[in-house]
Short mmCIF file of C-alpha atoms (C1' of nucleotides) in Angstrom, two decimals:
data_model
loop_
_atom_site.label_atom_id
_atom_site.label_comp_id
_atom_site.label_asym_id
_atom_site.label_seq_id
_atom_site.Cartn_x
_atom_site.Cartn_y
_atom_site.Cartn_z
CA MET X 1 0.00 0.00 0.00
CA THR X 2 1.44 3.31 -1.03
CA VAL X 3 1.53 6.20 1.38
CA ALA X 4 -0.73 8.22 -0.87
CA THR X 5 -3.54 5.65 -0.72
CA ARG X 6 -3.21 5.36 3.05
CA LYS X 7 -3.41 9.12 3.33
CA GLN X 8 -6.54 9.08 1.25
CA ARG X 9 -8.07 6.37 3.42
CA GLU X 10 -7.24 8.29 6.58
CA ARG X 11 -8.80 11.35 5.08
CA GLU X 12 -11.97 9.44 4.34
CA GLU X 13 -12.01 8.04 7.88
CA MET X 14 -11.70 11.52 9.30
CA ARG X 15 -14.60 12.72 7.16
CA GLN X 16 -16.65 9.82 8.47
CA LEU X 17 -15.70 10.66 12.05
CA ILE X 18 -16.85 14.24 11.57
CA LEU X 19 -20.04 13.12 9.85
CA GLU X 20 -20.95 10.71 12.62
CA ALA X 21 -20.41 13.33 15.29
CA SER X 22 -22.32 15.91 13.26
CA ARG X 23 -25.20 13.56 12.69
CA SER X 24 -25.62 12.74 16.36
CA ILE X 25 -25.51 16.40 17.33
CA PHE X 26 -27.70 17.56 14.41
CA LEU X 27 -30.31 15.01 15.39
CA GLU X 28 -30.02 15.93 19.05
CA LYS X 29 -30.16 19.68 18.74
CA GLY X 30 -31.29 20.47 15.20
CA TYR X 31 -29.41 22.31 12.50
CA HIS X 32 -29.07 25.76 13.97
CA LEU X 33 -28.16 24.73 17.48
CA THR X 34 -25.32 22.58 16.22
CA SER X 35 -22.08 24.50 16.02
CA ILE X 36 -18.76 23.67 14.45
CA ARG X 37 -17.25 24.05 17.91
CA ASN X 38 -19.69 21.45 19.28
CA ILE X 39 -18.74 18.99 16.57
CA ALA X 40 -15.01 19.59 17.04
CA GLU X 41 -15.30 19.18 20.78
CA ARG X 42 -17.20 15.91 20.44
CA ILE X 43 -14.34 14.33 18.46
CA ASP X 44 -11.56 16.07 20.40
CA TYR X 45 -10.31 18.24 17.58
CA SER X 46 -10.06 21.97 17.17
CA PRO X 47 -12.70 23.92 15.22
CA GLY X 48 -10.26 24.76 12.47
CA THR X 49 -9.65 21.10 11.70
CA ILE X 50 -13.25 20.62 10.54
CA TYR X 51 -12.57 23.09 7.76
CA LEU X 52 -9.75 20.91 6.44
CA TYR X 53 -12.34 18.24 5.59
CA PHE X 54 -15.45 20.25 4.80
CA LYS X 55 -15.62 23.58 3.03
CA GLU X 56 -18.41 24.83 5.28
CA LYS X 57 -21.18 23.80 7.62
CA ASP X 58 -23.54 23.31 4.71
CA GLU X 59 -21.26 20.75 3.12
CA ILE X 60 -21.67 18.61 6.23
CA PHE X 61 -25.40 19.17 5.94
CA HIS X 62 -25.46 17.95 2.35
CA ALA X 63 -23.48 14.84 3.21
CA LEU X 64 -26.08 13.99 5.85
CA HIS X 65 -28.83 14.82 3.38
CA GLU X 66 -27.49 12.06 1.14
CA GLU X 67 -27.13 9.66 4.03
CA GLY X 68 -30.81 10.21 4.82
CA PHE X 69 -31.85 9.25 1.31
CA ARG X 70 -29.65 6.16 1.47
CA ARG X 71 -31.49 5.12 4.62
CA LEU X 72 -34.92 5.78 3.17
CA ILE X 73 -34.09 3.79 0.05
CA ALA X 74 -32.79 0.96 2.24
CA GLN X 75 -36.14 0.87 4.04
CA MET X 76 -37.85 0.49 0.68
CA GLU X 77 -35.91 -2.71 -0.02
CA PRO X 78 -38.70 -5.15 1.00
CA LEU X 79 -41.05 -3.55 -1.52
CA GLN X 80 -39.61 -5.69 -4.30
CA PHE X 81 -41.33 -8.70 -2.74
CA VAL X 82 -44.76 -7.10 -2.99
CA SER X 83 -46.02 -8.22 -6.36
CA ASP X 84 -49.31 -6.35 -6.62
CA PRO X 85 -48.51 -2.81 -7.78
CA PHE X 86 -51.19 -1.05 -5.76
CA GLU X 87 -50.27 -3.01 -2.63
CA ARG X 88 -46.69 -1.97 -3.32
CA LEU X 89 -47.76 1.67 -3.54
CA LYS X 90 -49.61 1.46 -0.23
CA ALA X 91 -46.67 -0.25 1.46
CA MET X 92 -44.42 2.44 0.07
CA GLY X 93 -46.59 5.11 1.65
CA ARG X 94 -46.49 3.37 5.00
CA ILE X 95 -42.71 3.03 4.85
CA TYR X 96 -42.35 6.69 3.92
CA MET X 97 -44.55 7.74 6.80
CA ASP X 98 -42.80 5.47 9.28
CA PHE X 99 -39.48 6.82 8.13
CA ALA X 100 -40.66 10.33 8.92
CA ARG X 101 -41.97 9.25 12.32
CA ASN X 102 -38.89 7.27 13.32
CA ASN X 103 -36.33 9.63 11.81
CA LYS X 104 -38.01 12.95 12.40
CA ASP X 105 -34.76 14.89 12.16
CA PHE X 106 -33.49 13.09 9.08
CA TYR X 107 -36.83 13.72 7.42
CA ASP X 108 -36.66 17.35 8.39
CA LEU X 109 -33.15 17.57 6.99
CA MET X 110 -34.15 15.95 3.70
CA PHE X 111 -37.45 17.61 2.91
CA ILE X 112 -38.08 20.62 5.10
CA MET X 113 -34.98 22.37 6.34
CA GLN X 114 -34.01 25.58 4.68
CA ALA X 115 -30.58 24.92 3.31
CA PRO X 116 -28.91 26.36 0.24
CA MET X 117 -30.53 24.07 -2.31
CA ASN X 118 -29.47 26.56 -4.94
CA VAL X 119 -26.21 24.64 -5.10
CA GLU X 120 -26.08 23.54 -8.69
CA ALA X 121 -24.30 20.34 -7.73
CA PRO X 122 -26.25 17.61 -9.52
CA GLU X 123 -24.82 14.82 -7.38
CA CYS X 124 -26.42 16.56 -4.43
CA TRP X 125 -29.80 15.28 -5.59
CA GLU X 126 -28.76 11.93 -7.04
CA MET X 127 -30.15 9.96 -4.12
CA GLY X 128 -33.29 12.04 -4.00
CA ASP X 129 -33.86 11.46 -7.71
CA THR X 130 -33.46 7.72 -7.21
CA ALA X 131 -36.10 7.73 -4.50
CA LEU X 132 -38.52 9.74 -6.64
CA GLU X 133 -37.87 7.42 -9.58
CA HIS X 134 -38.93 4.51 -7.34
CA LEU X 135 -42.27 6.17 -6.78
CA LYS X 136 -42.78 6.93 -10.44
CA ASN X 137 -42.03 3.32 -11.34
CA VAL X 138 -44.57 1.98 -8.89
CA LEU X 139 -47.15 4.40 -10.26
CA ARG X 140 -46.34 3.26 -13.81
CA ASP X 141 -46.83 -0.34 -12.68
CA CYS X 142 -50.18 0.63 -11.20
CA GLN X 143 -51.12 2.24 -14.48
CA ALA X 144 -50.07 -0.87 -16.39
CA ALA X 145 -52.44 -2.75 -14.07
CA GLY X 146 -55.29 -0.49 -15.08
CA ARG X 147 -55.25 2.12 -12.30
CA PHE X 148 -54.92 5.92 -12.54
CA LYS X 149 -56.17 5.96 -16.12
CA GLY X 150 -55.19 9.00 -18.11
CA GLN X 151 -53.05 10.51 -15.37
CA ASP X 152 -49.65 11.98 -16.18
CA ILE X 153 -47.01 10.21 -14.11
CA GLU X 154 -45.12 13.43 -13.38
CA PHE X 155 -48.10 15.26 -11.93
CA LEU X 156 -49.52 12.17 -10.27
CA SER X 157 -46.24 11.43 -8.52
CA PHE X 158 -46.03 15.01 -7.31
CA TYR X 159 -49.55 14.76 -5.96
CA VAL X 160 -48.87 11.46 -4.18
CA TRP X 161 -45.58 12.64 -2.78
CA SER X 162 -46.92 15.96 -1.57
CA SER X 163 -49.94 14.34 0.08
CA MET X 164 -47.64 12.16 2.12
CA HIS X 165 -45.24 14.99 2.70
CA GLY X 166 -48.00 17.27 3.94
CA MET X 167 -48.79 15.02 6.86
CA CYS X 168 -45.15 14.31 7.62
CA ALA X 169 -44.21 17.98 7.48
CA LEU X 170 -47.02 19.05 9.81
CA TYR X 171 -45.95 16.23 12.09
CA CYS X 172 -42.27 17.16 12.08
CA ARG X 173 -42.88 20.84 12.67
CA ASP X 174 -45.40 20.25 15.46
CA ARG X 175 -48.37 21.75 13.61
CA CYS X 176 -50.47 18.75 14.65
CA GLN X 177 -50.89 20.70 17.86
CA ALA X 178 -53.67 22.45 15.98
CA TYR X 179 -55.64 19.36 17.09
CA PRO X 180 -55.01 19.52 20.84
CA ASP X 181 -57.31 16.61 21.70
CA MET X 182 -55.86 14.35 19.05
CA ASP X 183 -52.77 12.22 19.15
CA ALA X 184 -50.45 13.19 16.32
CA ASP X 185 -49.76 9.57 15.37
CA LEU X 186 -53.45 8.81 15.19
CA LEU X 187 -53.95 11.82 12.92
CA MET X 188 -51.24 10.51 10.62
CA THR X 189 -52.63 6.98 10.56
CA ARG X 190 -56.19 8.08 9.83
CA GLY X 191 -55.02 10.66 7.35
CA PHE X 192 -53.15 7.97 5.49
CA GLU X 193 -56.23 5.74 5.49
CA ILE X 194 -58.31 8.47 3.89
CA PHE X 195 -55.58 9.03 1.34
CA VAL X 196 -55.56 5.34 0.40
CA GLN X 197 -59.35 5.31 0.16
CA ASN X 198 -58.97 8.21 -2.21
CA LEU X 199 -56.39 6.54 -4.40
CA GLU X 200 -58.55 3.45 -4.66
CA LYS X 201 -61.26 5.50 -6.33
CA LEU X 202 -59.00 7.55 -8.57
CA MET P 1 -57.05 62.34 26.86
CA THR P 2 -55.08 61.33 29.91
CA VAL P 3 -51.34 60.99 29.76
CA ALA P 4 -51.61 57.32 30.60
CA THR P 5 -53.71 56.56 27.55
CA ARG P 6 -51.40 58.54 25.30
CA LYS P 7 -48.45 56.64 26.70
CA GLN P 8 -50.23 53.42 25.94
CA ARG P 9 -50.98 54.53 22.40
CA GLU P 10 -47.39 55.56 21.83
CA ARG P 11 -46.28 52.21 23.15
CA GLU P 12 -48.58 50.47 20.69
CA GLU P 13 -47.26 52.63 17.85
CA MET P 14 -43.71 51.70 18.76
CA ARG P 15 -44.63 48.02 18.75
CA GLN P 16 -46.14 48.45 15.30
CA LEU P 17 -43.04 50.25 14.09
CA ILE P 18 -40.87 47.37 15.26
CA LEU P 19 -43.23 44.81 13.77
CA GLU P 20 -43.29 46.50 10.38
CA ALA P 21 -39.52 46.68 10.25
CA SER P 22 -39.22 43.08 11.44
CA ARG P 23 -41.70 41.85 8.89
CA SER P 24 -39.92 43.47 5.98
CA ILE P 25 -36.58 42.09 7.09
CA PHE P 26 -37.95 38.65 8.02
CA LEU P 27 -39.51 38.39 4.60
CA GLU P 28 -36.35 39.64 2.92
CA LYS P 29 -33.81 37.52 4.71
CA GLY P 30 -35.70 34.79 6.55
CA TYR P 31 -35.94 34.17 10.26
CA HIS P 32 -32.38 33.28 11.11
CA LEU P 33 -30.69 35.94 9.04
CA THR P 34 -32.74 38.64 10.68
CA SER P 35 -31.04 40.07 13.74
CA ILE P 36 -32.27 42.35 16.47
CA ARG P 37 -29.51 44.74 15.46
CA ASN P 38 -30.82 44.77 11.88
CA ILE P 39 -34.29 45.62 13.07
CA ALA P 40 -33.07 48.32 15.45
CA GLU P 41 -30.91 49.85 12.74
CA ARG P 42 -33.81 49.95 10.28
CA ILE P 43 -35.90 52.08 12.63
CA ASP P 44 -32.98 54.11 13.99
CA TYR P 45 -33.11 52.79 17.54
CA SER P 46 -30.58 50.91 19.61
CA PRO P 47 -30.79 47.13 19.99
CA GLY P 48 -31.68 47.38 23.65
CA THR P 49 -34.82 49.39 22.88
CA ILE P 50 -36.39 46.45 21.06
CA TYR P 51 -36.35 44.57 24.34
CA LEU P 52 -38.45 47.25 25.99
CA TYR P 53 -41.31 46.30 23.66
CA PHE P 54 -40.75 42.61 23.05
CA LYS P 55 -39.50 40.04 25.54
CA GLU P 56 -37.44 38.23 22.92
CA LYS P 57 -37.01 37.64 19.22
CA ASP P 58 -39.59 34.88 19.30
CA GLU P 59 -42.25 37.24 20.58
CA ILE P 60 -41.80 39.31 17.44
CA PHE P 61 -42.06 36.10 15.45
CA HIS P 62 -45.32 35.16 17.11
CA ALA P 63 -46.81 38.57 16.49
CA LEU P 64 -46.05 38.18 12.79
CA HIS P 65 -47.41 34.64 12.92
CA GLU P 66 -50.74 36.07 14.01
CA GLU P 67 -50.61 38.80 11.38
CA GLY P 68 -50.17 36.08 8.75
CA PHE P 69 -53.31 34.29 9.88
CA ARG P 70 -55.23 37.56 9.89
CA ARG P 71 -54.21 38.05 6.25
CA LEU P 72 -55.12 34.52 5.25
CA ILE P 73 -58.51 34.80 6.91
CA ALA P 74 -59.05 38.14 5.15
CA GLN P 75 -58.42 36.43 1.80
CA MET P 76 -61.10 33.90 2.69
CA GLU P 77 -63.70 36.67 3.01
CA PRO P 78 -65.26 36.22 -0.45
CA LEU P 79 -66.01 32.57 0.32
CA GLN P 80 -69.19 33.56 2.10
CA PHE P 81 -70.69 34.40 -1.28
CA VAL P 82 -70.14 30.91 -2.66
CA SER P 83 -73.32 29.10 -1.80
CA ASP P 84 -72.55 25.56 -2.94
CA PRO P 85 -70.49 23.90 -0.17
CA PHE P 86 -68.25 21.86 -2.45
CA GLU P 87 -67.58 24.85 -4.67
CA ARG P 88 -66.75 26.75 -1.50
CA LEU P 89 -64.30 24.03 -0.49
CA LYS P 90 -62.58 24.14 -3.87
CA ALA P 91 -62.38 27.93 -3.79
CA MET P 92 -60.93 27.69 -0.30
CA GLY P 93 -58.20 25.40 -1.56
CA ARG P 94 -57.35 27.78 -4.38
CA ILE P 95 -57.19 30.73 -2.00
CA TYR P 96 -54.98 28.78 0.38
CA MET P 97 -52.63 27.81 -2.42
CA ASP P 98 -52.51 31.31 -3.84
CA PHE P 99 -51.78 32.66 -0.39
CA ALA P 100 -48.78 30.35 -0.16
CA ARG P 101 -47.58 31.35 -3.61
CA ASN P 102 -48.01 35.09 -3.10
CA ASN P 103 -46.85 35.19 0.51
CA LYS P 104 -44.20 32.51 0.48
CA ASP P 105 -42.45 33.88 3.54
CA PHE P 106 -45.61 34.44 5.53
CA TYR P 107 -46.68 30.91 4.71
CA ASP P 108 -43.28 29.62 5.77
CA LEU P 109 -43.54 31.57 9.01
CA MET P 110 -47.01 30.22 9.76
CA PHE P 111 -46.73 26.57 8.82
CA ILE P 112 -43.14 25.52 8.32
CA MET P 113 -40.62 27.52 10.29
CA GLN P 114 -39.13 25.91 13.32
CA ALA P 115 -40.04 28.23 16.14
CA PRO P 116 -40.72 27.41 19.77
CA MET P 117 -44.34 26.30 19.36
CA ASN P 118 -44.03 24.68 22.76
CA VAL P 119 -45.12 28.00 24.18
CA GLU P 120 -48.26 27.11 26.07
CA ALA P 121 -49.75 30.49 25.24
CA PRO P 122 -53.24 29.68 23.98
CA GLU P 123 -53.76 33.07 22.35
CA CYS P 124 -50.76 32.25 20.18
CA TRP P 125 -52.94 29.87 18.18
CA GLU P 126 -56.21 31.74 18.33
CA MET P 127 -56.02 32.91 14.74
CA GLY P 128 -54.81 29.54 13.53
CA ASP P 129 -57.70 27.83 15.27
CA THR P 130 -60.13 30.21 13.62
CA ALA P 131 -58.75 29.37 10.20
CA LEU P 132 -58.93 25.64 10.85
CA GLU P 133 -62.48 26.04 12.15
CA HIS P 134 -63.38 27.66 8.82
CA LEU P 135 -62.22 24.54 7.00
CA LYS P 136 -64.08 22.21 9.33
CA ASN P 137 -67.28 24.21 8.86
CA VAL P 138 -67.05 24.01 5.09
CA LEU P 139 -66.47 20.26 5.34
CA ARG P 140 -69.49 19.94 7.64
CA ASP P 141 -71.54 21.86 5.08
CA CYS P 142 -70.35 19.45 2.39
CA GLN P 143 -71.34 16.56 4.57
CA ALA P 144 -74.78 18.09 5.13
CA ALA P 145 -75.05 18.22 1.33
CA GLY P 146 -74.37 14.50 1.12
CA ARG P 147 -70.62 14.42 0.48
CA PHE P 148 -67.86 12.68 2.45
CA LYS P 149 -70.29 10.20 3.95
CA GLY P 150 -69.15 8.54 7.15
CA GLN P 151 -65.96 10.60 7.43
CA ASP P 152 -64.91 12.07 10.75
CA ILE P 153 -64.52 15.82 10.36
CA GLU P 154 -61.38 15.95 12.49
CA PHE P 155 -59.49 13.40 10.43
CA LEU P 156 -60.94 14.58 7.15
CA SER P 157 -59.93 18.17 7.82
CA PHE P 158 -56.43 17.06 8.71
CA TYR P 159 -56.23 15.10 5.47
CA VAL P 160 -57.48 18.01 3.38
CA TRP P 161 -55.24 20.51 5.10
CA SER P 162 -52.14 18.36 4.87
CA SER P 163 -52.73 17.58 1.20
CA MET P 164 -52.73 21.28 0.45
CA HIS P 165 -49.90 21.92 2.84
CA GLY P 166 -47.77 19.22 1.24
CA MET P 167 -47.69 21.00 -2.09
CA CYS P 168 -47.25 24.43 -0.54
CA ALA P 169 -44.44 23.24 1.72
CA LEU P 170 -42.53 21.57 -1.11
CA TYR P 171 -43.03 24.76 -3.08
CA CYS P 172 -41.83 27.06 -0.30
CA ARG P 173 -38.76 25.02 0.48
CA ASP P 174 -37.77 24.61 -3.16
CA ARG P 175 -38.25 20.84 -3.27
CA CYS P 176 -40.13 21.18 -6.54
CA GLN P 177 -36.64 21.27 -8.03
CA ALA P 178 -36.92 17.49 -7.88
CA TYR P 179 -38.80 18.02 -11.17
CA PRO P 180 -36.20 20.01 -13.08
CA ASP P 181 -38.16 20.09 -16.35
CA MET P 182 -41.36 21.19 -14.68
CA ASP P 183 -42.48 24.63 -13.67
CA ALA P 184 -43.24 24.70 -9.95
CA ASP P 185 -46.47 26.62 -10.46
CA LEU P 186 -47.67 24.13 -13.04
CA LEU P 187 -46.93 21.28 -10.63
CA MET P 188 -49.02 22.99 -7.99
CA THR P 189 -51.91 23.70 -10.33
CA ARG P 190 -52.03 20.15 -11.68
CA GLY P 191 -51.52 18.68 -8.25
CA PHE P 192 -54.48 20.66 -7.02
CA GLU P 193 -56.59 19.44 -9.95
CA ILE P 194 -55.86 15.82 -9.11
CA PHE P 195 -56.69 16.53 -5.49
CA VAL P 196 -60.06 17.99 -6.44
CA GLN P 197 -60.77 15.04 -8.74
CA ASN P 198 -60.05 12.88 -5.74
CA LEU P 199 -62.37 14.73 -3.42
CA GLU P 200 -65.15 14.53 -5.97
CA LYS P 201 -65.06 10.76 -5.75
CA LEU P 202 -64.64 10.47 -2.00
"C1'" DT S 1 -37.64 74.85 38.32
"C1'" DG S 2 -36.35 70.52 40.59
"C1'" DG S 3 -36.78 65.96 41.31
"C1'" DA S 4 -38.84 61.58 40.16
"C1'" DA S 5 -40.19 58.42 36.70
"C1'" DA S 6 -39.88 56.65 32.16
"C1'" DA S 7 -37.28 55.77 27.94
"C1'" DA S 8 -33.26 54.93 25.40
"C1'" DT S 9 -28.65 53.76 25.22
"C1'" DG S 10 -24.54 51.04 24.12
"C1'" DA S 11 -21.07 48.40 26.32
"C1'" DA S 12 -20.57 43.74 27.85
"C1'" DC S 13 -21.40 38.54 27.94
"C1'" DA S 14 -21.46 34.33 25.88
"C1'" DG S 15 -22.29 32.37 21.88
"C1'" DT S 16 -21.94 31.74 16.38
"C1'" DG S 17 -19.34 30.50 11.33
"C1'" DT S 18 -15.10 31.14 9.31
"C1'" DT S 19 -10.04 32.38 8.37
"C1'" DC S 20 -5.18 32.11 8.82
"C1'" DA S 21 -0.51 32.69 10.78
"C1'" DT S 22 1.76 29.66 13.72
"C1'" DT S 23 3.04 25.28 15.68
"C1'" DT S 24 3.20 20.37 15.65
"C1'" DT S 25 3.53 16.00 13.34
"C1'" DC S 26 4.71 13.05 9.74
"C1'" DT S 27 7.45 11.69 5.51
"C1'" DT S 28 11.04 11.64 2.56
"C1'" DT S 29 15.63 12.39 1.34
"C1'" DG S 30 20.69 12.97 1.97
"C1'" DC T 1 19.73 8.57 11.78
"C1'" DA T 2 19.20 13.60 11.12
"C1'" DA T 3 17.63 17.36 8.54
"C1'" DA T 4 14.57 19.44 5.37
"C1'" DG T 5 10.16 19.75 3.45
"C1'" DA T 6 5.28 18.80 3.34
"C1'" DA T 7 1.11 17.91 5.53
"C1'" DA T 8 -2.00 18.35 9.50
"C1'" DA T 9 -3.70 20.55 13.45
"C1'" DT T 10 -4.10 24.44 16.18
"C1'" DG T 11 -6.32 28.37 18.48
"C1'" DA T 12 -6.47 33.23 18.39
"C1'" DA T 13 -8.86 36.63 15.81
"C1'" DC T 14 -12.77 38.72 13.01
"C1'" DA T 15 -17.28 39.93 12.46
"C1'" DC T 16 -21.39 38.51 13.56
"C1'" DT T 17 -25.51 36.72 16.82
"C1'" DG T 18 -29.42 37.19 21.10
"C1'" DT T 19 -29.74 39.19 25.39
"C1'" DT T 20 -28.82 41.99 29.76
"C1'" DC T 21 -28.11 46.00 32.53
"C1'" DA T 22 -25.76 50.01 34.56
"C1'" DT T 23 -25.73 54.49 32.85
"C1'" DT T 24 -27.43 58.46 30.51
"C1'" DT T 25 -31.08 61.13 28.42
"C1'" DT T 26 -35.69 62.67 28.08
"C1'" DT T 27 -40.26 63.49 29.77
"C1'" DC T 28 -43.48 64.65 33.16
"C1'" DC T 29 -45.79 66.83 37.01
"C1'" DA T 30 -45.84 69.09 41.49
#
DNA sequence: TGGAAAAATGAACAGTGTTCATTTTCTTTG
DNA sequence: CAAAGAAAATGAACACTGTTCATTTTTCCA
């Protein structure tokens, strides 16, 4: 092993170390309450060192953004064993919703947080595109099976995604409190049921 | 006019002055990029003065939060002239969506921004409750007219709200970029159409 | 007009993201 | 193995943040 390759490996390990620390603190305290000094302290390095591995705080954010999509896609794995397209779509919705519930902060990071998305980096959205492509494929399969007649896949997928996202976003940002007598999880579950009822008739 | 009442009026005027400045800067730069010093500078006062009229930055935020709901409710005014309940519901959806499009930052402030909603202040949500009650009433009217049979108004209203919110939230936080070839406004319009189609069959 | 009350100030505190001259550590070469 | 050169890590410094509070200024009324 040449020195150069070892150096590169060490560099990658350091990036991972920073990412792991960042993730745990991000998810503990949220984006804005996490500081570079916090992260550095957690891994026993000085603040300046972080900047040798990441250009800025947002670059750490984007790395975690990707990680989130990797996790979501991993959760979708079992879907390939669901043969009926519409059942697959429903299962997909449940997985998406459970992901939001069990990884509130990752979900927030991926779909809600205000972060400079203006970055023209195409690889920044690679994982996100993959996930969206999954949805579109399932919808196409449903269409092949006779559902959603005459619907454009682009618009339909946006509608399906945003319906799910609406509930998850209200959940993540505590707007379910608008129903003080109602458990947020129950709201989500029943909301999803109505949504499925809807899709069945579309 | 007693001195005391004048004092009180002047105090209210000062609060308004601060709120107006805050609003314009909030909407320009977003919540986190707006600083107390910015606000003070804009109205030619010192930073400390702000704290004589508002306990903290979040109190300013909440005041604007309320203002947003007042505006939204004002937009809903014409609905009272739409006699058919389902038409009223559709019009309501369009108004809600247009509000989000035309007041992106107000919408963000009201429904998306992470702000300490844990505040147990009940008056903080008074306006929001009113708006939600509007929706529930329209849905009840629809039900009285034979639609949405057997649906619980609480869950149904959450579903309707979150479907609309989903699109608006993706729009406000620039996640429509997931469809690079598609205009965000077109996505919203078509998404809304599918939603209405859905409701018609429910 | 003088003294009390109210209003406004701005320096100070503890925090933030980021930069960079300096020091430390590692690697290669003579 | 020692010295020179490169790479890595440091932490002080800069300009910013929300918030507090002793001090100063202004306003008011007897």
